PDB file of C-alpha atoms in Angstrom:
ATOM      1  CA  UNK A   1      -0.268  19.676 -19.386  1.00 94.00           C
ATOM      2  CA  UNK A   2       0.710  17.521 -16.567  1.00 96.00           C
ATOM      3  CA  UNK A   3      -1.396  16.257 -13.897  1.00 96.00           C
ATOM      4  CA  UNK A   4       0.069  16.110 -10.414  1.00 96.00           C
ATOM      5  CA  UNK A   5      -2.200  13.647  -7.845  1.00 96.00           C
ATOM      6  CA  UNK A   6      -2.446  14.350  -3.922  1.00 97.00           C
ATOM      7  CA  UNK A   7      -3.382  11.367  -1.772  1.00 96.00           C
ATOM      8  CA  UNK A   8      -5.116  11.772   1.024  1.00 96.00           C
ATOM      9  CA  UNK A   9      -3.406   8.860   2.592  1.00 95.00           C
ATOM     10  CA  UNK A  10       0.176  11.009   2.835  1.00 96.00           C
ATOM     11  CA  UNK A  11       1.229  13.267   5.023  1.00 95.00           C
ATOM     12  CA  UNK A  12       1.702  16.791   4.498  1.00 97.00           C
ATOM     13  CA  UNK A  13       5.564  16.413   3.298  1.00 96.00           C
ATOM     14  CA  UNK A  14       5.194  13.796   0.743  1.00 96.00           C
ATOM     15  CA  UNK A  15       2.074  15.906  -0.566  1.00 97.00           C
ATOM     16  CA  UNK A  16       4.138  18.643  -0.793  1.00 97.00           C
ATOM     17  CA  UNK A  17       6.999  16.657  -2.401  1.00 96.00           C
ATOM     18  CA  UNK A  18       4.438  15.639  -5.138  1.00 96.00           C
ATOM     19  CA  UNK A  19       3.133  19.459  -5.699  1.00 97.00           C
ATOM     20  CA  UNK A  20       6.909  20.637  -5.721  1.00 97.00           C
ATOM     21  CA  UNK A  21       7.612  17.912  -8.375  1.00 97.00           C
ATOM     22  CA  UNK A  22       5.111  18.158 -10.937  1.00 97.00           C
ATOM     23  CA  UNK A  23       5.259  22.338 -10.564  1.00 98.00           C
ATOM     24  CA  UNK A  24       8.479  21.977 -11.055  1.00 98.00           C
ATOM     25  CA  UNK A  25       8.758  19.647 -14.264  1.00 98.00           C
ATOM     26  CA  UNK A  26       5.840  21.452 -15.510  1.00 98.00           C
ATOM     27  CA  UNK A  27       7.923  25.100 -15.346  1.00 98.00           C
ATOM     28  CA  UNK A  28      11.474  23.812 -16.570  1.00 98.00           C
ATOM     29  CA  UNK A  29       9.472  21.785 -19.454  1.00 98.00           C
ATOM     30  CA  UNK A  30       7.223  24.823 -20.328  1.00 98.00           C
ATOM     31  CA  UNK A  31       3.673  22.960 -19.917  1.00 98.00           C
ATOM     32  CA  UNK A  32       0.596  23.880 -17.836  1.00 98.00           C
ATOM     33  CA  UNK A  33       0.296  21.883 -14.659  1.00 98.00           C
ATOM     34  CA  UNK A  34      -3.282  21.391 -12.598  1.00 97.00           C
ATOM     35  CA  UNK A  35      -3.778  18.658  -9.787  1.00 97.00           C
ATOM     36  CA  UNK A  36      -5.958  16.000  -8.737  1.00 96.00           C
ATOM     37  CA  UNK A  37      -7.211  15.952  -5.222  1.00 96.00           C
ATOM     38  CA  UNK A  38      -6.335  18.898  -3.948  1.00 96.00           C
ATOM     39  CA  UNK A  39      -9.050  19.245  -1.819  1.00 97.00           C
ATOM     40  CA  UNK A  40      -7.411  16.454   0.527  1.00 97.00           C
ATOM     41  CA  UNK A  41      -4.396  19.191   1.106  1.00 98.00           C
ATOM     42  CA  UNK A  42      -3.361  18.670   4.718  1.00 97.00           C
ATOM     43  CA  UNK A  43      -1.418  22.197   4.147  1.00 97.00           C
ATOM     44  CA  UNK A  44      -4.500  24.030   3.125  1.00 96.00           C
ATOM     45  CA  UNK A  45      -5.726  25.909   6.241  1.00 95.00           C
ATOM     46  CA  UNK A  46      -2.392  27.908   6.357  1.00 96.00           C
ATOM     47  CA  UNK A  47      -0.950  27.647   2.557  1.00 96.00           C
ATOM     48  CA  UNK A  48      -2.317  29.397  -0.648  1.00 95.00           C
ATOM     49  CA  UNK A  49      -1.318  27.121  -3.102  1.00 98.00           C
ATOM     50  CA  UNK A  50      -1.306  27.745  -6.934  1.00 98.00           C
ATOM     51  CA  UNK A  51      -3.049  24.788  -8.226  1.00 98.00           C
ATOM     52  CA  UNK A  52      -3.002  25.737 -12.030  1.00 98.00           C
ATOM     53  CA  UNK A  53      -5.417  24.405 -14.503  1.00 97.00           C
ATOM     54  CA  UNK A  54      -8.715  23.314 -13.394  1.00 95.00           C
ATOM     55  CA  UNK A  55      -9.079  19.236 -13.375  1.00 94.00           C
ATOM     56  CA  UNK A  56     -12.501  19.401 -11.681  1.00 89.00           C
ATOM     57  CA  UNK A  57     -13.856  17.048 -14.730  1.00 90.00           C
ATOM     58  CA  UNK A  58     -11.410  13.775 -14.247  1.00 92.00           C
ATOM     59  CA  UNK A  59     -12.469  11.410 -12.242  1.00 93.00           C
ATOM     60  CA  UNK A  60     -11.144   9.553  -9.866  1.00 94.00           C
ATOM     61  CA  UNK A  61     -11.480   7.368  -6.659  1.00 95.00           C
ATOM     62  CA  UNK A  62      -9.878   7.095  -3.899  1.00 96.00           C
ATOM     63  CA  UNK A  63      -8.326   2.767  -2.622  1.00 95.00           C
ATOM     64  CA  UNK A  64      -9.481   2.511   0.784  1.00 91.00           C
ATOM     65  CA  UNK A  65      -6.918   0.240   2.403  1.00 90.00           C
ATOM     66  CA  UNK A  66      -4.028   3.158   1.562  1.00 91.00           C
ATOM     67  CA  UNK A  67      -6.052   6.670   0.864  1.00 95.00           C
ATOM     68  CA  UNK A  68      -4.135   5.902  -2.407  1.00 95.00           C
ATOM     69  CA  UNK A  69      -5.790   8.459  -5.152  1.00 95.00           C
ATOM     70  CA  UNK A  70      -6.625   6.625  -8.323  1.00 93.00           C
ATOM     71  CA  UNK A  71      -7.469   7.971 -11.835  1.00 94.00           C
ATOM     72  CA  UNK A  72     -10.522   5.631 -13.618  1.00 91.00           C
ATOM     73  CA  UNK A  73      -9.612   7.302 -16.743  1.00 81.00           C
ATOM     74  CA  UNK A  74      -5.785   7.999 -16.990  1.00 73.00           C
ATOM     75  CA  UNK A  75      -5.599  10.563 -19.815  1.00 68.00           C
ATOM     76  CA  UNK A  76      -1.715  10.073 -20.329  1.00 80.00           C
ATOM     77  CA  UNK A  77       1.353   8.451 -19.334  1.00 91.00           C
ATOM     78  CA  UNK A  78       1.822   7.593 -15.739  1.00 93.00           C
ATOM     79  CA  UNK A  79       5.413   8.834 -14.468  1.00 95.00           C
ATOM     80  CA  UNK A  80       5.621   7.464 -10.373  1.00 94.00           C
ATOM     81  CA  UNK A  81       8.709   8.190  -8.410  1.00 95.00           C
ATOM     82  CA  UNK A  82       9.334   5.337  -6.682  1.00 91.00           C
ATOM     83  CA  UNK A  83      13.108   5.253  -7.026  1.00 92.00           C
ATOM     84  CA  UNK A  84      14.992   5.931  -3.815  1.00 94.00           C
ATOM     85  CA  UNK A  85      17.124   7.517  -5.652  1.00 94.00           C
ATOM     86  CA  UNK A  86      17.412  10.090  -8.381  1.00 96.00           C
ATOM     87  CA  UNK A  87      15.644   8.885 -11.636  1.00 96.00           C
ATOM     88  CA  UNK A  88      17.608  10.202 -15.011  1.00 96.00           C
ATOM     89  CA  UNK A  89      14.517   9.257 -16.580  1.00 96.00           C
ATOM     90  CA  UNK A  90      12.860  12.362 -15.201  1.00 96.00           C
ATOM     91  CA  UNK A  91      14.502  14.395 -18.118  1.00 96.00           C
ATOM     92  CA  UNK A  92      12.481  13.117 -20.778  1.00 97.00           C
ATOM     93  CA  UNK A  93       8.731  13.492 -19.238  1.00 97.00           C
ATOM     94  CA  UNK A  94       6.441  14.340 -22.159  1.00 96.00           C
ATOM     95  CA  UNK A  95       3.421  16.914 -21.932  1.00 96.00           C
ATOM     96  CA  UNK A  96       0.808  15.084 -21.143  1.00 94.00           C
ATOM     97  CA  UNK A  97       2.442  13.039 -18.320  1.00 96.00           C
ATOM     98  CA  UNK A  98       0.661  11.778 -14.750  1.00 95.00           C
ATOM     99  CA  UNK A  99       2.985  12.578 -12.466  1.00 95.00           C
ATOM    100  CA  UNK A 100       2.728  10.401  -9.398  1.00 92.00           C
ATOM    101  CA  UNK A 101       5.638  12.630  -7.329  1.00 82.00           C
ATOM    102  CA  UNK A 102       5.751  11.381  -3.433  1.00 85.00           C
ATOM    103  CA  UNK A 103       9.346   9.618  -4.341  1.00 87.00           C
ATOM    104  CA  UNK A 104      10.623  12.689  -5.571  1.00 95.00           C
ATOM    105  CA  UNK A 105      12.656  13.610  -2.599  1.00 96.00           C
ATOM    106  CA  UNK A 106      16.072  13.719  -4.490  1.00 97.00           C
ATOM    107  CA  UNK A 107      17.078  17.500  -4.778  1.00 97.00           C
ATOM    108  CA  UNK A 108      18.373  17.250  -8.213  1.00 97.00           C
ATOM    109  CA  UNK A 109      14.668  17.031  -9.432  1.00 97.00           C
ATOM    110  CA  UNK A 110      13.850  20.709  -7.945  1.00 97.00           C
ATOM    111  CA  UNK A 111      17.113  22.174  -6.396  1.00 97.00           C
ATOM    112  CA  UNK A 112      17.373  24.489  -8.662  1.00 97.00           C
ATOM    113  CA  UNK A 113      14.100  25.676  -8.212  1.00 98.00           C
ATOM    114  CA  UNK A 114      13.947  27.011  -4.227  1.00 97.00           C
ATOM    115  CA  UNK A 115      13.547  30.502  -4.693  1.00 97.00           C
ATOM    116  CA  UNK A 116      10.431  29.743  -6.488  1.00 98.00           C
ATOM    117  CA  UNK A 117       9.359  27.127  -4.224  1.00 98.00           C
ATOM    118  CA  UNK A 118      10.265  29.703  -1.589  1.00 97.00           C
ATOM    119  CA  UNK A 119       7.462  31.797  -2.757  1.00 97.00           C
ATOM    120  CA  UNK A 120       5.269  28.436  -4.033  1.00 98.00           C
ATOM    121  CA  UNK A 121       5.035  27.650   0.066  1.00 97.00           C
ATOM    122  CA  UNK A 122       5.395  31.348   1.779  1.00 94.00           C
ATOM    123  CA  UNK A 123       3.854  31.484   5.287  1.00 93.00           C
ATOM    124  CA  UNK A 124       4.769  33.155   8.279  1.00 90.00           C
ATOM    125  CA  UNK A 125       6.794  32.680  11.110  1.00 88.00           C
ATOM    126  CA  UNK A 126       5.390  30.926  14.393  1.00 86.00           C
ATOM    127  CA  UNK A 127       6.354  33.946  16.691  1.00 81.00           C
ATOM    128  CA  UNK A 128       6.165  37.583  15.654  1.00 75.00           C
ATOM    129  CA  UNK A 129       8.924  38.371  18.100  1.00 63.00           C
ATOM    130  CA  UNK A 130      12.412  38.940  16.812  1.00 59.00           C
ATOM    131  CA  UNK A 131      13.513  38.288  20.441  1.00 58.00           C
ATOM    132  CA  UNK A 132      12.541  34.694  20.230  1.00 62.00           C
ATOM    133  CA  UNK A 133      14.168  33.622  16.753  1.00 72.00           C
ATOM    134  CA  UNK A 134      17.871  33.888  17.537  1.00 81.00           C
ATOM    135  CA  UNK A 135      17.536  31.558  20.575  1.00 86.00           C
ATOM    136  CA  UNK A 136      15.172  28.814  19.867  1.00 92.00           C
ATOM    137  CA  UNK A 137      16.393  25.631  18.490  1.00 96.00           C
ATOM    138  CA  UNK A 138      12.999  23.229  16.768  1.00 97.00           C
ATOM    139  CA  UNK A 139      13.368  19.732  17.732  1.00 98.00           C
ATOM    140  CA  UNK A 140      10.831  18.074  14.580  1.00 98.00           C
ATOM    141  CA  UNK A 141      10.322  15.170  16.594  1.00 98.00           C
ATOM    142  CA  UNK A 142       8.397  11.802  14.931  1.00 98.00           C
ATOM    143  CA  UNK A 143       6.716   9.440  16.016  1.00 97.00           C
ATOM    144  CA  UNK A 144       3.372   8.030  15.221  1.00 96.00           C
ATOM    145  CA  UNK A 145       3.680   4.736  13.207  1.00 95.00           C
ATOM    146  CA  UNK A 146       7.637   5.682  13.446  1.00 97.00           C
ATOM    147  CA  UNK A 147       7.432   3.832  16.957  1.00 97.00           C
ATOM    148  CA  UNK A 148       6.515   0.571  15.940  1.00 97.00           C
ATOM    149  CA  UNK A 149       8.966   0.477  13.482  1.00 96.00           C
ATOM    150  CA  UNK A 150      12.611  -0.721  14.957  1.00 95.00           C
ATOM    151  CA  UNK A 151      14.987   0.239  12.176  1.00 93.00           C
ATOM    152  CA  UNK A 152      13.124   3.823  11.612  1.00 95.00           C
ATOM    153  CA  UNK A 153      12.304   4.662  14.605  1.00 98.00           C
ATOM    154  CA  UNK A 154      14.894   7.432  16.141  1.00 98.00           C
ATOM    155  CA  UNK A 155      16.856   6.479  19.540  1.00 98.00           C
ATOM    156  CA  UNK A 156      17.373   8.704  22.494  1.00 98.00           C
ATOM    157  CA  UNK A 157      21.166   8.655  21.958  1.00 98.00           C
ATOM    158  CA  UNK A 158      20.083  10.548  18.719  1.00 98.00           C
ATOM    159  CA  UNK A 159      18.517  13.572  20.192  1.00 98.00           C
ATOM    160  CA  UNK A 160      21.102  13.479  22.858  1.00 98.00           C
ATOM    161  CA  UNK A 161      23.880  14.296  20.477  1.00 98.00           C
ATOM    162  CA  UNK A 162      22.128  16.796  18.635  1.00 98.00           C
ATOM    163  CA  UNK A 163      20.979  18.812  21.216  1.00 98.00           C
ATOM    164  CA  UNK A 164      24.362  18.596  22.720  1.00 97.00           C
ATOM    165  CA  UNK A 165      25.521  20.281  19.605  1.00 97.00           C
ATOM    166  CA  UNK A 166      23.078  22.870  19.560  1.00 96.00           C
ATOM    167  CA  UNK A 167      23.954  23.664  22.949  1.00 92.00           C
ATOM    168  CA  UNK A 168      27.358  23.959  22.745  1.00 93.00           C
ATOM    169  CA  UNK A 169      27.140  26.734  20.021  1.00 88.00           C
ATOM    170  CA  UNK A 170      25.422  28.627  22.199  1.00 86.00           C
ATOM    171  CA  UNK A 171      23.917  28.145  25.883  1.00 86.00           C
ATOM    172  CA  UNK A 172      21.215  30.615  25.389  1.00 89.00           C
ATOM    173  CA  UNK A 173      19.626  28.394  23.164  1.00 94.00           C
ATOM    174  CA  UNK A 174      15.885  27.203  24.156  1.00 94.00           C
ATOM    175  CA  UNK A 175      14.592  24.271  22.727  1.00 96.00           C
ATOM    176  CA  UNK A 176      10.840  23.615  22.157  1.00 97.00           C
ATOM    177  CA  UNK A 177       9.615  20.412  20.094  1.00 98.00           C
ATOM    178  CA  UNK A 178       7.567  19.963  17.335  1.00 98.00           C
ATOM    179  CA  UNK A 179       5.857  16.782  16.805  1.00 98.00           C
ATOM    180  CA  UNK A 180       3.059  14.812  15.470  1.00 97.00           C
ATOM    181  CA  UNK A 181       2.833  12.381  18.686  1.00 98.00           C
ATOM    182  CA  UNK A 182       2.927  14.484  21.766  1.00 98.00           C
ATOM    183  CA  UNK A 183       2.448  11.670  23.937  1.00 98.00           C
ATOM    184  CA  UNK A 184       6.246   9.586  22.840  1.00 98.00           C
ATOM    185  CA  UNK A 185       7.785  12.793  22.484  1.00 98.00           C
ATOM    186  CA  UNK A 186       7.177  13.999  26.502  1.00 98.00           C
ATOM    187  CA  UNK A 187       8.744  10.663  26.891  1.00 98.00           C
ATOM    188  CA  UNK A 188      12.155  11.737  24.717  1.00 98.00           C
ATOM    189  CA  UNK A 189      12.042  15.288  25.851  1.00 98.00           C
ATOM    190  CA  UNK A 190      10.368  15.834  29.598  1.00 98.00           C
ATOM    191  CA  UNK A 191      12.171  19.582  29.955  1.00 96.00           C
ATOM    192  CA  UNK A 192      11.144  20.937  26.986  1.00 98.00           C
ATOM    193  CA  UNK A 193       7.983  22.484  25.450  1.00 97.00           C
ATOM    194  CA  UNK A 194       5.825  20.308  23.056  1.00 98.00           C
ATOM    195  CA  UNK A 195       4.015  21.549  20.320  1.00 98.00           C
ATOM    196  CA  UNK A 196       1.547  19.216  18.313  1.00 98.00           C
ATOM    197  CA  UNK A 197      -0.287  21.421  15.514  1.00 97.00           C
ATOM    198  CA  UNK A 198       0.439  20.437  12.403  1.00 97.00           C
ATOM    199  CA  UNK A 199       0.663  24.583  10.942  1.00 97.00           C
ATOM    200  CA  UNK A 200       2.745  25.391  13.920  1.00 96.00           C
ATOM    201  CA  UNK A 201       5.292  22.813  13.313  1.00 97.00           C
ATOM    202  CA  UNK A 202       5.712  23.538   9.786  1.00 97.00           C
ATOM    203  CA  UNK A 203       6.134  27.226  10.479  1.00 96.00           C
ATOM    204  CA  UNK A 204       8.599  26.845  13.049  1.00 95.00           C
ATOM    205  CA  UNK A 205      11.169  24.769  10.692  1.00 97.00           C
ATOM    206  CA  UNK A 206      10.708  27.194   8.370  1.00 96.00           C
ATOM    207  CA  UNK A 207      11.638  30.044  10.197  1.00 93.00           C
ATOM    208  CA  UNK A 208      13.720  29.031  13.179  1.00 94.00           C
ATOM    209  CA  UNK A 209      17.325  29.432  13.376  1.00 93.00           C
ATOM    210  CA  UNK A 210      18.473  26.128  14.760  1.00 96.00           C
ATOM    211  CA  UNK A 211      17.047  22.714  13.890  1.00 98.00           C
ATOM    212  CA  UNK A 212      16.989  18.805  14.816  1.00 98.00           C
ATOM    213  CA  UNK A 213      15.277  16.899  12.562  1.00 98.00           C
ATOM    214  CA  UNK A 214      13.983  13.802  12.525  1.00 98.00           C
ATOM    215  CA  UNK A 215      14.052  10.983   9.662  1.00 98.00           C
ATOM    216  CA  UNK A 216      10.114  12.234   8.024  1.00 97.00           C
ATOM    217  CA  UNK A 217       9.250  14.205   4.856  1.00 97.00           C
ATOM    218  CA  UNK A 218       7.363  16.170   6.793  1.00 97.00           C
ATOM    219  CA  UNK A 219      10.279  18.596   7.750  1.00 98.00           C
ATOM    220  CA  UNK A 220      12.355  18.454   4.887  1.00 98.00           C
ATOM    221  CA  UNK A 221      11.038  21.553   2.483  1.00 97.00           C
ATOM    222  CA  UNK A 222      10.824  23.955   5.642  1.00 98.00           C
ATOM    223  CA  UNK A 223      14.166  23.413   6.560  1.00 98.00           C
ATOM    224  CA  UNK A 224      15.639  23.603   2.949  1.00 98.00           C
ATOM    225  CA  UNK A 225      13.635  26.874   2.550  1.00 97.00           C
ATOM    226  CA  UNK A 226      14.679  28.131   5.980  1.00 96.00           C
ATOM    227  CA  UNK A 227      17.159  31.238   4.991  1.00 94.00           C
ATOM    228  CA  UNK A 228      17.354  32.469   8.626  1.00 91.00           C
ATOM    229  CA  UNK A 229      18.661  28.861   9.866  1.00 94.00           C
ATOM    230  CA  UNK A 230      22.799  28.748  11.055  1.00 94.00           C
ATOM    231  CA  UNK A 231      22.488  25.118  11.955  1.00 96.00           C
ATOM    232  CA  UNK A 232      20.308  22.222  10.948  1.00 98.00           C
ATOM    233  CA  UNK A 233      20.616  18.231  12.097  1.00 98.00           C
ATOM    234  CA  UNK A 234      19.348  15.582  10.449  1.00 98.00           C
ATOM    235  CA  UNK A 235      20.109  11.349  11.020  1.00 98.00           C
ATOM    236  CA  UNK A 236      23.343  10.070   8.657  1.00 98.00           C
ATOM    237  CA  UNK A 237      21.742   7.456   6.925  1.00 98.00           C
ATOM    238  CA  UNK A 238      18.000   8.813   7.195  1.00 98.00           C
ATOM    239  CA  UNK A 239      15.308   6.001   7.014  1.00 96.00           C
ATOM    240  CA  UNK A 240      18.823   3.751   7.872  1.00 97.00           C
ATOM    241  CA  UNK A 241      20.171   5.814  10.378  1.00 98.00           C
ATOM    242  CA  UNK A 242      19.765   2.753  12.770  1.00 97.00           C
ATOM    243  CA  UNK A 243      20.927  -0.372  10.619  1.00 96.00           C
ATOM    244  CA  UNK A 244      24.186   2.727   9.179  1.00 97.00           C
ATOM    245  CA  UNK A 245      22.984   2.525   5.722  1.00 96.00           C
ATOM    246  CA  UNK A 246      21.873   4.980   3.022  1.00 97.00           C
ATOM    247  CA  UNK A 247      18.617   2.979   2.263  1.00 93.00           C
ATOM    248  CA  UNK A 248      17.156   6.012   0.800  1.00 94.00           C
ATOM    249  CA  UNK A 249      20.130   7.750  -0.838  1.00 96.00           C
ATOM    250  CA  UNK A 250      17.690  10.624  -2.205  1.00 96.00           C
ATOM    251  CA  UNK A 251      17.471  12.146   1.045  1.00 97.00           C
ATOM    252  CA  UNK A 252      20.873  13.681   1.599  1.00 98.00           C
ATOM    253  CA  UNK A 253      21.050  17.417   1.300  1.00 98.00           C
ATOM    254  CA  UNK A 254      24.115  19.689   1.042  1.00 97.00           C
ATOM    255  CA  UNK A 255      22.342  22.254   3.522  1.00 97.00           C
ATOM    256  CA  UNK A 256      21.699  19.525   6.947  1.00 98.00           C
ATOM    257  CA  UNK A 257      24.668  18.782   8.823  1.00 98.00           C
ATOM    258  CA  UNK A 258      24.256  15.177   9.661  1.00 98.00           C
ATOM    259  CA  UNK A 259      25.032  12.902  12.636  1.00 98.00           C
TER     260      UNK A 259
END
């Protein structure tokens, strides 16, 4: 079996990367999977997850300073992605394994797995309305921490473009943003509508048919799963986009056009 750990310290999209990850090894490797702190799930209120075998009796604490989830009896092999780019080493995880997955962000380790991940993560979309879908373009706006942050956080020229792009496809197109800091993103985006709830955003990437995204986890697995989107933006360079270098290699994906 392998034991996948959720921290309550990350976000939504890097807890997400680390259920993806460990289901994943666990189903191309044949082994039973179950999870560690599920209950800190910041998906849970609007995703039924299948959390496999039940882990209730390991133990486990939880580091303060980071919300970083710690076994106090490890009962295998610890496996952490913290590569920032795709680990070959992945191939030879033995049953058994603790797999620490939040790194995993490469889609070589579960690429080949989105039809069942489509299914893993099913929800619905935002708006029931089919009139609404072909003109709305999701802005996934960041910012948070982001803004303190000089070579991470995204500048207006950014948005600019992008939007421009989405535009000139089509000038039907309405734009409403999705975001985690409503506050910053009025700032970026005065004419358009903000949306701050955390279920709302992720079901608008996933079903919308344009999208801008910004450089965050959070936003990645909706818009790979997205099958109704024509056009999705994302920064060249990602975490780099600003200094124009791949810092984090593992986040380019065929599907995002990027700018």
């Amino acid at each position: 079996m392998l034991i996948g750990k959720l921290h309550p310290g990350s976000g939504i999209g890097d807890q997400l990367f680390s259920y993806i990850t460990t289901r994943t090894i666990a189903l191309d490797k044949g082994y039973d999977f179950g999870f560690v702190g599920k209950e800190y799930f910041k998906g849970k209120d609007f995703m039924n997850l299948d959390w496999g075998l039940n882990l209730e009796s390991v133990e486990y604490h939880i580091e303060q300073s980071s919300g970083k989830l710690i076994l106090d009896q490890p009962a295998g092999k610890v496996f952490e992605f913290n590569k920032p780019y795709y680990d070959p080493e992945v191939n030879f995880i033995k049953d058994g394994t603790i797999i620490d997955g939040t790194g995993a962000q490469d889609e070589r380790y579960w690429g080949h797995r989105l039809d069942e991940i489509r299914e893993w993560l099913k929800v619905d979309p935002l708006y029931k309305s089919h009139r609404v879908w072909p003109w709305l373009c999701v802005i996934n706006f960041r910012g948070g921490e982001y803004t303190s942050i000089p070579e991470l956080f995204l500048l207006q020229e950014y948005w600019d473009k992008a939007i421009q792009i989405i535009f000139i496809k089509d000038s039907r197109i309405q734009f409403e943003v999705h975001t985690d800091d409503p506050i910053t993103a009025k700032q970026f985006f005065p004419r358009f509508p903000i949306v701050s709830n955390i279920e709302k955003n992720w079901r608008a990437i996933r079903h919308a048919k344009y999208l801008i995204l910004s450089n965050s986890a959070f936003g990645i697995f909706p818009a790979l799963l997205n099958e109704n989107a024509e056009c999705i933006i994302a920064p060249k360079y990602w975490a780099g986009k600003n200094v124009g270098e791949w810092r984090r290699p593992q986040n380019y994906y065929k599907k995002f056009t990027y700018i």
